[in-house]
Amino acid sequence: EAFLCYRKALQLAKDRYEGFTARNNLGNLYARCGQPEQAMAEFQQCLALNRFERGMTYNNIGLCLRDLGRAGEAEESYIRALEVDPRLIQGYLNLGGLWFRQGRREASGLLFEKATRLDPDHPLACLLLGKFYISEGQFGQALPVFRHLVTLTPRQPEPHLYAAISALRMEPPREE
């Protein structure tokens, strides 16, 4: 039913921006329904419709390529997203996650750090940076990140919060 609504919105779109919004939402819907090829086709059309949202569109295409197992192309798309919009936190997180899975750990850590510098209160950026530090055995650097993460959503338990609390409990004993 949602697919039909967005298709109707495309027919009724009065301008390029409305068409972009409908296509972008349709692409996101396809992606959530596990149809990355259809999602990517919608996002490709978005690139021609709206020059202001291109960074996020390239990021979304990268996610589709990742889901299709095309890591090299996903990497190119994330990099393109960051060239277009150097403040796109999701681009840093997605590229960092890809590089981490590829074993490019130092480079991924730098991207997670960059994301938290851009928005120190971004829960996912804090979570990924903290997890990165833990994976590197850098508990001293991870703890302040996780402590901050816990303060971001005190009334709203989220997976991020639980991961931070778990990490804080793993603090190694202090040497005296």
Backbone as CSV, one residue per row, in Angstrom:
resi,resn,N_x,N_y,N_z,CA_x,CA_y,CA_z,C_x,C_y,C_z
1,GLU,0.823,-1.194,0.000,0.000,0.000,0.000,0.873,1.266,0.000
2,ALA,1.955,1.236,0.769,2.852,2.387,0.792,3.485,2.608,-0.578
3,PHE,3.812,1.503,-1.251,4.395,1.629,-2.589,3.425,2.376,-3.514
4,LEU,2.150,2.029,-3.438,1.145,2.683,-4.279,1.034,4.169,-3.954
5,CYS,1.107,4.491,-2.673,1.027,5.902,-2.262,2.178,6.712,-2.841
6,TYR,3.391,6.173,-2.777,4.536,6.920,-3.302,4.490,7.018,-4.821
7,ARG,3.996,5.969,-5.467,3.865,6.050,-6.923,2.851,7.125,-7.309
8,LYS,1.766,7.212,-6.549,0.765,8.256,-6.797,1.380,9.639,-6.530
9,ALA,2.167,9.739,-5.486,2.838,11.009,-5.182,3.753,11.426,-6.327
10,LEU,4.410,10.445,-6.958,5.265,10.764,-8.112,4.436,11.334,-9.258
11,GLN,3.254,10.773,-9.468,2.387,11.264,-10.537,1.893,12.685,-10.250
12,LEU,1.672,12.983,-8.959,1.125,14.284,-8.577,2.189,15.345,-8.315
13,ALA,3.458,14.943,-8.316,4.545,15.883,-7.983,4.494,17.107,-8.882
14,LYS,4.484,18.280,-8.236,4.381,19.541,-8.968,5.730,20.065,-9.420
15,ASP,6.787,19.623,-8.735,8.110,20.130,-9.082,9.159,19.053,-8.796
16,ARG,10.395,19.408,-9.118,11.494,18.453,-8.959,11.677,18.043,-7.502
17,TYR,11.484,18.996,-6.567,11.706,18.666,-5.165,10.667,17.661,-4.670
18,GLU,9.414,17.855,-5.025,8.388,16.888,-4.618,8.663,15.524,-5.247
19,GLY,9.112,15.519,-6.492,9.460,14.260,-7.147,10.634,13.590,-6.456
20,PHE,11.626,14.403,-6.073,12.775,13.866,-5.342,12.330,13.232,-4.032
21,THR,11.508,13.943,-3.283,11.066,13.446,-1.976,10.323,12.121,-2.118
22,ALA,9.422,12.043,-3.076,8.673,10.795,-3.284,9.613,9.663,-3.705
23,ARG,10.542,9.948,-4.624,11.490,8.903,-5.063,12.405,8.471,-3.931
24,ASN,12.879,9.431,-3.149,13.751,9.104,-2.024,13.008,8.214,-1.020
25,ASN,11.779,8.577,-0.695,10.993,7.766,0.238,10.703,6.390,-0.339
26,LEU,10.429,6.335,-1.625,10.200,5.052,-2.272,11.469,4.202,-2.240
27,GLY,12.616,4.823,-2.489,13.887,4.103,-2.403,14.135,3.565,-1.007
28,ASN,13.872,4.388,0.004,14.035,3.926,1.388,13.095,2.779,1.711
29,LEU,11.884,2.844,1.190,10.916,1.764,1.417,11.400,0.462,0.764
30,TYR,11.864,0.554,-0.471,12.415,-0.639,-1.126,13.585,-1.207,-0.313
31,ALA,14.461,-0.326,0.161,15.624,-0.786,0.939,15.169,-1.500,2.208
32,ARG,14.192,-0.930,2.919,13.705,-1.566,4.152,13.015,-2.896,3.886
33,CYS,12.474,-3.048,2.679,11.786,-4.296,2.323,12.739,-5.310,1.696
34,GLY,14.043,-5.037,1.758,15.029,-5.986,1.256,15.119,-6.051,-0.254
35,GLN,14.842,-4.951,-0.923,14.914,-4.889,-2.379,15.929,-3.817,-2.797
36,PRO,17.223,-4.084,-2.555,18.231,-3.043,-2.795,18.363,-2.622,-4.258
37,GLU,18.097,-3.514,-5.200,18.224,-3.119,-6.603,17.181,-2.072,-6.973
38,GLN,15.925,-2.299,-6.533,14.879,-1.326,-6.811,15.154,-0.014,-6.070
39,ALA,15.650,-0.135,-4.834,15.987,1.060,-4.060,17.056,1.870,-4.782
40,MET,18.072,1.185,-5.263,19.166,1.870,-5.942,18.658,2.569,-7.209
41,ALA,17.742,1.954,-7.924,17.188,2.587,-9.128,16.478,3.898,-8.776
42,GLU,15.738,3.894,-7.668,15.060,5.123,-7.236,16.086,6.187,-6.828
43,PHE,17.103,5.772,-6.076,18.119,6.739,-5.631,18.893,7.312,-6.815
44,GLN,19.146,6.483,-7.829,19.839,6.988,-9.028,19.024,8.104,-9.674
45,GLN,17.713,7.936,-9.711,16.858,8.980,-10.284,16.849,10.228,-9.404
46,CYS,16.999,10.029,-8.106,17.057,11.174,-7.184,18.232,12.089,-7.512
47,LEU,19.340,11.507,-7.933,20.528,12.311,-8.227,20.248,13.371,-9.286
48,ALA,19.393,13.034,-10.242,19.076,13.985,-11.311,18.048,15.028,-10.875
49,LEU,17.325,14.747,-9.802,16.224,15.626,-9.412,16.615,16.711,-8.416
50,ASN,17.561,16.437,-7.543,17.824,17.390,-6.467,19.312,17.450,-6.169
51,ARG,19.913,18.564,-6.493,21.350,18.714,-6.266,21.684,18.987,-4.805
52,PHE,20.691,19.316,-3.979,20.956,19.670,-2.587,21.061,18.448,-1.674
53,GLU,20.511,17.346,-2.053,20.513,16.144,-1.210,21.408,15.052,-1.784
54,ARG,22.343,15.409,-2.618,23.148,14.405,-3.309,24.020,13.580,-2.370
55,GLY,24.556,14.192,-1.314,25.395,13.439,-0.380,24.639,12.274,0.232
56,MET,23.455,12.549,0.756,22.658,11.481,1.354,22.241,10.461,0.299
57,THR,21.967,10.915,-0.911,21.578,9.979,-1.974,22.733,9.037,-2.303
58,TYR,23.943,9.570,-2.439,25.102,8.692,-2.675,25.303,7.730,-1.501
59,ASN,25.082,8.210,-0.287,25.186,7.349,0.885,24.164,6.214,0.796
60,ASN,22.924,6.546,0.429,21.882,5.527,0.306,22.215,4.508,-0.786
61,ILE,22.776,4.986,-1.884,23.201,4.063,-2.948,24.300,3.143,-2.408
62,GLY,25.219,3.696,-1.622,26.262,2.876,-1.008,25.685,1.777,-0.128
63,LEU,24.644,2.103,0.631,24.005,1.080,1.477,23.410,-0.033,0.622
64,CYS,22.785,0.336,-0.491,22.220,-0.681,-1.391,23.328,-1.562,-1.971
65,LEU,24.407,-0.937,-2.400,25.527,-1.701,-2.958,26.119,-2.632,-1.904
66,ARG,26.227,-2.151,-0.670,26.707,-2.996,0.429,25.790,-4.209,0.588
67,ASP,24.478,-3.970,0.559,23.519,-5.068,0.721,23.586,-6.068,-0.428
68,LEU,24.042,-5.603,-1.587,24.196,-6.484,-2.745,25.560,-7.183,-2.765
69,GLY,26.386,-6.921,-1.739,27.703,-7.551,-1.662,28.733,-6.904,-2.565
70,ARG,28.506,-5.673,-2.958,29.413,-4.966,-3.864,30.177,-3.900,-3.075
71,ALA,31.055,-4.375,-2.197,31.752,-3.502,-1.247,32.592,-2.428,-1.938
72,GLY,33.267,-2.760,-3.006,34.102,-1.775,-3.694,33.286,-0.614,-4.228
73,GLU,32.150,-0.920,-4.823,31.278,0.137,-5.336,30.628,0.914,-4.191
74,ALA,30.300,0.208,-3.104,29.735,0.884,-1.935,30.738,1.894,-1.393
75,GLU,32.001,1.476,-1.309,33.058,2.369,-0.833,33.130,3.628,-1.707
76,GLU,33.115,3.445,-3.016,33.159,4.590,-3.934,31.980,5.521,-3.709
77,SER,30.817,4.943,-3.468,29.623,5.755,-3.275,29.681,6.533,-1.959
78,TYR,30.179,5.898,-0.892,30.339,6.610,0.385,31.350,7.751,0.243
79,ILE,32.442,7.470,-0.454,33.455,8.515,-0.659,32.857,9.674,-1.451
80,ARG,32.100,9.355,-2.472,31.435,10.397,-3.271,30.476,11.200,-2.396
81,ALA,29.753,10.513,-1.526,28.824,11.196,-0.610,29.564,12.215,0.240
82,LEU,30.738,11.835,0.733,31.512,12.732,1.594,32.169,13.856,0.803
83,GLU,32.483,13.617,-0.462,33.001,14.694,-1.306,31.920,15.762,-1.520
84,VAL,30.689,15.294,-1.718,29.569,16.197,-1.958,29.151,16.905,-0.671
85,ASP,29.145,16.162,0.423,28.711,16.723,1.712,29.675,16.277,2.814
86,PRO,30.731,17.041,3.051,31.734,16.639,4.041,31.233,16.656,5.488
87,ARG,30.007,17.070,5.718,29.440,17.062,7.070,28.436,15.921,7.268
88,LEU,28.379,15.003,6.328,27.403,13.908,6.359,27.886,12.802,7.304
89,ILE,27.412,12.836,8.502,27.861,11.897,9.531,27.626,10.449,9.106
90,GLN,26.462,10.167,8.524,26.175,8.794,8.103,27.204,8.279,7.113
91,GLY,27.710,9.152,6.256,28.738,8.745,5.301,30.010,8.295,6.004
92,TYR,30.432,9.047,7.022,31.629,8.661,7.787,31.406,7.339,8.510
93,LEU,30.216,7.174,9.084,29.940,5.942,9.828,29.870,4.733,8.904
94,ASN,29.229,4.890,7.753,29.115,3.757,6.831,30.458,3.394,6.208
95,LEU,31.221,4.398,5.801,32.542,4.118,5.243,33.448,3.528,6.325
96,GLY,33.379,4.078,7.529,34.168,3.541,8.644,33.811,2.100,8.952
97,GLY,32.520,1.788,8.945,32.097,0.406,9.189,32.599,-0.545,8.112
98,LEU,32.529,-0.102,6.868,33.019,-0.919,5.753,34.515,-1.161,5.894
99,TRP,35.257,-0.096,6.161,36.708,-0.247,6.301,37.061,-1.109,7.509
100,PHE,36.304,-0.997,8.582,36.569,-1.826,9.758,36.410,-3.306,9.399
101,ARG,35.316,-3.626,8.689,35.085,-5.028,8.283,36.155,-5.519,7.310
102,GLN,36.784,-4.603,6.576,37.840,-4.974,5.634,39.213,-5.040,6.312
103,GLY,39.251,-4.752,7.608,40.520,-4.803,8.324,41.313,-3.513,8.281
104,ARG,40.727,-2.467,7.761,41.394,-1.162,7.700,41.028,-0.386,8.968
105,ARG,41.476,-0.938,10.074,41.022,-0.489,11.384,41.434,0.947,11.711
106,GLU,42.677,1.297,11.464,43.127,2.645,11.806,42.332,3.690,11.031
107,ALA,42.138,3.442,9.754,41.379,4.384,8.917,39.929,4.464,9.388
108,SER,39.341,3.341,9.771,37.953,3.371,10.239,37.835,4.156,11.542
109,GLY,38.799,3.985,12.437,38.789,4.739,13.685,38.833,6.238,13.450
110,LEU,39.635,6.651,12.476,39.710,8.089,12.152,38.359,8.619,11.654
111,LEU,37.646,7.796,10.893,36.332,8.218,10.404,35.319,8.309,11.543
112,PHE,35.356,7.342,12.473,34.446,7.408,13.619,34.752,8.635,14.478
113,GLU,36.048,8.941,14.644,36.433,10.140,15.402,35.943,11.407,14.696
114,LYS,36.060,11.441,13.380,35.605,12.599,12.608,34.099,12.789,12.788
115,ALA,33.347,11.704,12.750,31.895,11.792,12.921,31.535,12.360,14.292
116,THR,32.244,11.928,15.333,31.927,12.446,16.667,32.406,13.891,16.845
117,ARG,33.408,14.296,16.097,33.792,15.711,16.134,32.717,16.576,15.478
118,LEU,32.134,16.059,14.399,31.075,16.805,13.723,29.823,16.925,14.594
119,ASP,29.499,15.848,15.303,28.334,15.862,16.198,28.644,14.997,17.412
120,PRO,29.158,15.609,18.473,29.531,14.847,19.667,28.351,14.151,20.344
121,ASP,27.123,14.570,20.001,25.937,13.987,20.625,25.202,13.008,19.709
122,HIS,25.837,12.561,18.661,25.222,11.583,17.742,25.389,10.193,18.366
123,PRO,24.286,9.568,18.819,24.418,8.300,19.554,25.140,7.199,18.782
124,LEU,24.822,7.024,17.508,25.468,5.941,16.761,26.952,6.227,16.555
125,ALA,27.298,7.478,16.315,28.715,7.825,16.163,29.473,7.519,17.451
126,CYS,28.890,7.880,18.582,29.530,7.585,19.877,29.651,6.084,20.099
127,LEU,28.588,5.358,19.786,28.616,3.911,19.973,29.724,3.269,19.134
128,LEU,29.792,3.631,17.854,30.795,3.017,16.982,32.210,3.405,17.383
129,LEU,32.402,4.654,17.793,33.729,5.060,18.243,34.108,4.309,19.515
130,GLY,33.191,4.212,20.460,33.469,3.468,21.688,33.781,2.010,21.414
131,LYS,32.984,1.386,20.547,33.234,-0.018,20.199,34.578,-0.176,19.494
132,PHE,34.919,0.793,18.655,36.219,0.756,17.991,37.330,0.765,19.037
133,TYR,37.254,1.702,19.986,38.280,1.783,21.026,38.368,0.479,21.817
134,ILE,37.236,-0.109,22.150,37.228,-1.383,22.885,37.923,-2.458,22.053
135,SER,37.605,-2.508,20.747,38.208,-3.537,19.884,39.716,-3.395,19.791
136,GLU,40.191,-2.172,19.999,41.629,-1.911,19.955,42.266,-2.024,21.338
137,GLY,41.461,-2.359,22.345,41.972,-2.465,23.700,42.244,-1.121,24.355
138,GLN,41.653,-0.073,23.826,41.870,1.281,24.329,40.729,1.672,25.273
139,PHE,40.655,0.975,26.409,39.573,1.205,27.360,39.570,2.631,27.884
140,GLY,40.740,3.204,28.098,40.821,4.568,28.600,40.157,5.571,27.676
141,GLN,40.224,5.329,26.372,39.567,6.216,25.421,38.093,5.867,25.256
142,ALA,37.757,4.597,25.417,36.374,4.165,25.234,35.457,4.639,26.365
143,LEU,35.954,4.615,27.579,35.090,4.903,28.725,34.439,6.284,28.678
144,PRO,35.175,7.366,28.401,34.492,8.663,28.342,33.449,8.731,27.217
145,VAL,33.729,8.053,26.117,32.775,8.038,25.005,31.498,7.333,25.445
146,PHE,31.628,6.175,26.089,30.452,5.445,26.540,29.733,6.170,27.677
147,ARG,30.493,6.798,28.573,29.840,7.575,29.637,28.999,8.699,29.041
148,HIS,29.542,9.348,28.016,28.788,10.411,27.341,27.556,9.822,26.648
149,LEU,27.710,8.690,26.010,26.598,8.047,25.315,25.454,7.757,26.284
150,VAL,25.777,7.307,27.479,24.745,7.013,28.477,23.948,8.274,28.815
151,THR,24.593,9.439,28.797,23.885,10.679,29.132,22.992,11.168,27.998
152,LEU,23.203,10.677,26.794,22.437,11.180,25.651,20.987,10.710,25.649
153,THR,20.739,9.523,26.159,19.377,8.970,26.119,18.995,8.388,27.481
154,PRO,19.054,9.182,28.551,18.821,8.611,29.876,17.398,8.114,30.096
155,ARG,16.425,8.732,29.468,15.028,8.318,29.687,14.519,7.391,28.597
156,GLN,15.306,7.187,27.605,14.884,6.459,26.427,15.839,5.298,26.179
157,PRO,15.660,4.187,26.880,16.612,3.085,26.663,16.628,2.666,25.192
158,GLU,17.796,2.621,24.651,17.997,2.215,23.263,19.112,1.183,23.240
159,PRO,19.240,0.466,22.136,20.360,-0.476,22.031,21.697,0.199,22.282
160,HIS,21.839,1.467,21.853,23.093,2.200,22.075,23.386,2.295,23.567
161,LEU,22.366,2.602,24.323,22.531,2.777,25.759,22.951,1.462,26.409
162,TYR,22.297,0.383,26.030,22.638,-0.913,26.614,24.062,-1.334,26.255
163,ALA,24.474,-1.056,25.019,25.849,-1.384,24.614,26.848,-0.574,25.430
164,ALA,26.534,0.690,25.666,27.441,1.535,26.446,27.550,1.031,27.882
165,ILE,26.422,0.696,28.472,26.433,0.197,29.854,27.216,-1.101,29.935
166,SER,27.024,-1.981,28.979,27.777,-3.247,28.957,29.268,-2.988,28.862
167,ALA,29.643,-2.052,28.000,31.066,-1.733,27.838,31.637,-1.145,29.118
168,LEU,30.867,-0.309,29.796,31.350,0.274,31.044,31.574,-0.801,32.100
169,ARG,30.755,-1.822,32.080,30.924,-2.924,33.033,32.161,-3.759,32.727
170,MET,32.640,-3.703,31.482,33.811,-4.488,31.089,35.120,-3.783,31.416
171,GLU,35.039,-2.642,32.061,36.252,-1.879,32.355,37.266,-2.773,33.044
172,PRO,38.478,-2.836,32.517,39.492,-3.695,33.145,39.904,-3.125,34.507
173,PRO,40.363,-3.985,35.390,40.785,-3.500,36.707,41.931,-2.509,36.567
174,ARG,41.940,-1.543,37.426,42.999,-0.523,37.400,44.265,-1.083,38.060
175,GLU,45.370,-0.771,37.442,46.652,-1.189,38.024,47.091,-0.150,39.042
176,GLU,47.612,-0.600,40.147,48.054,0.347,41.173,49.525,0.228,41.418
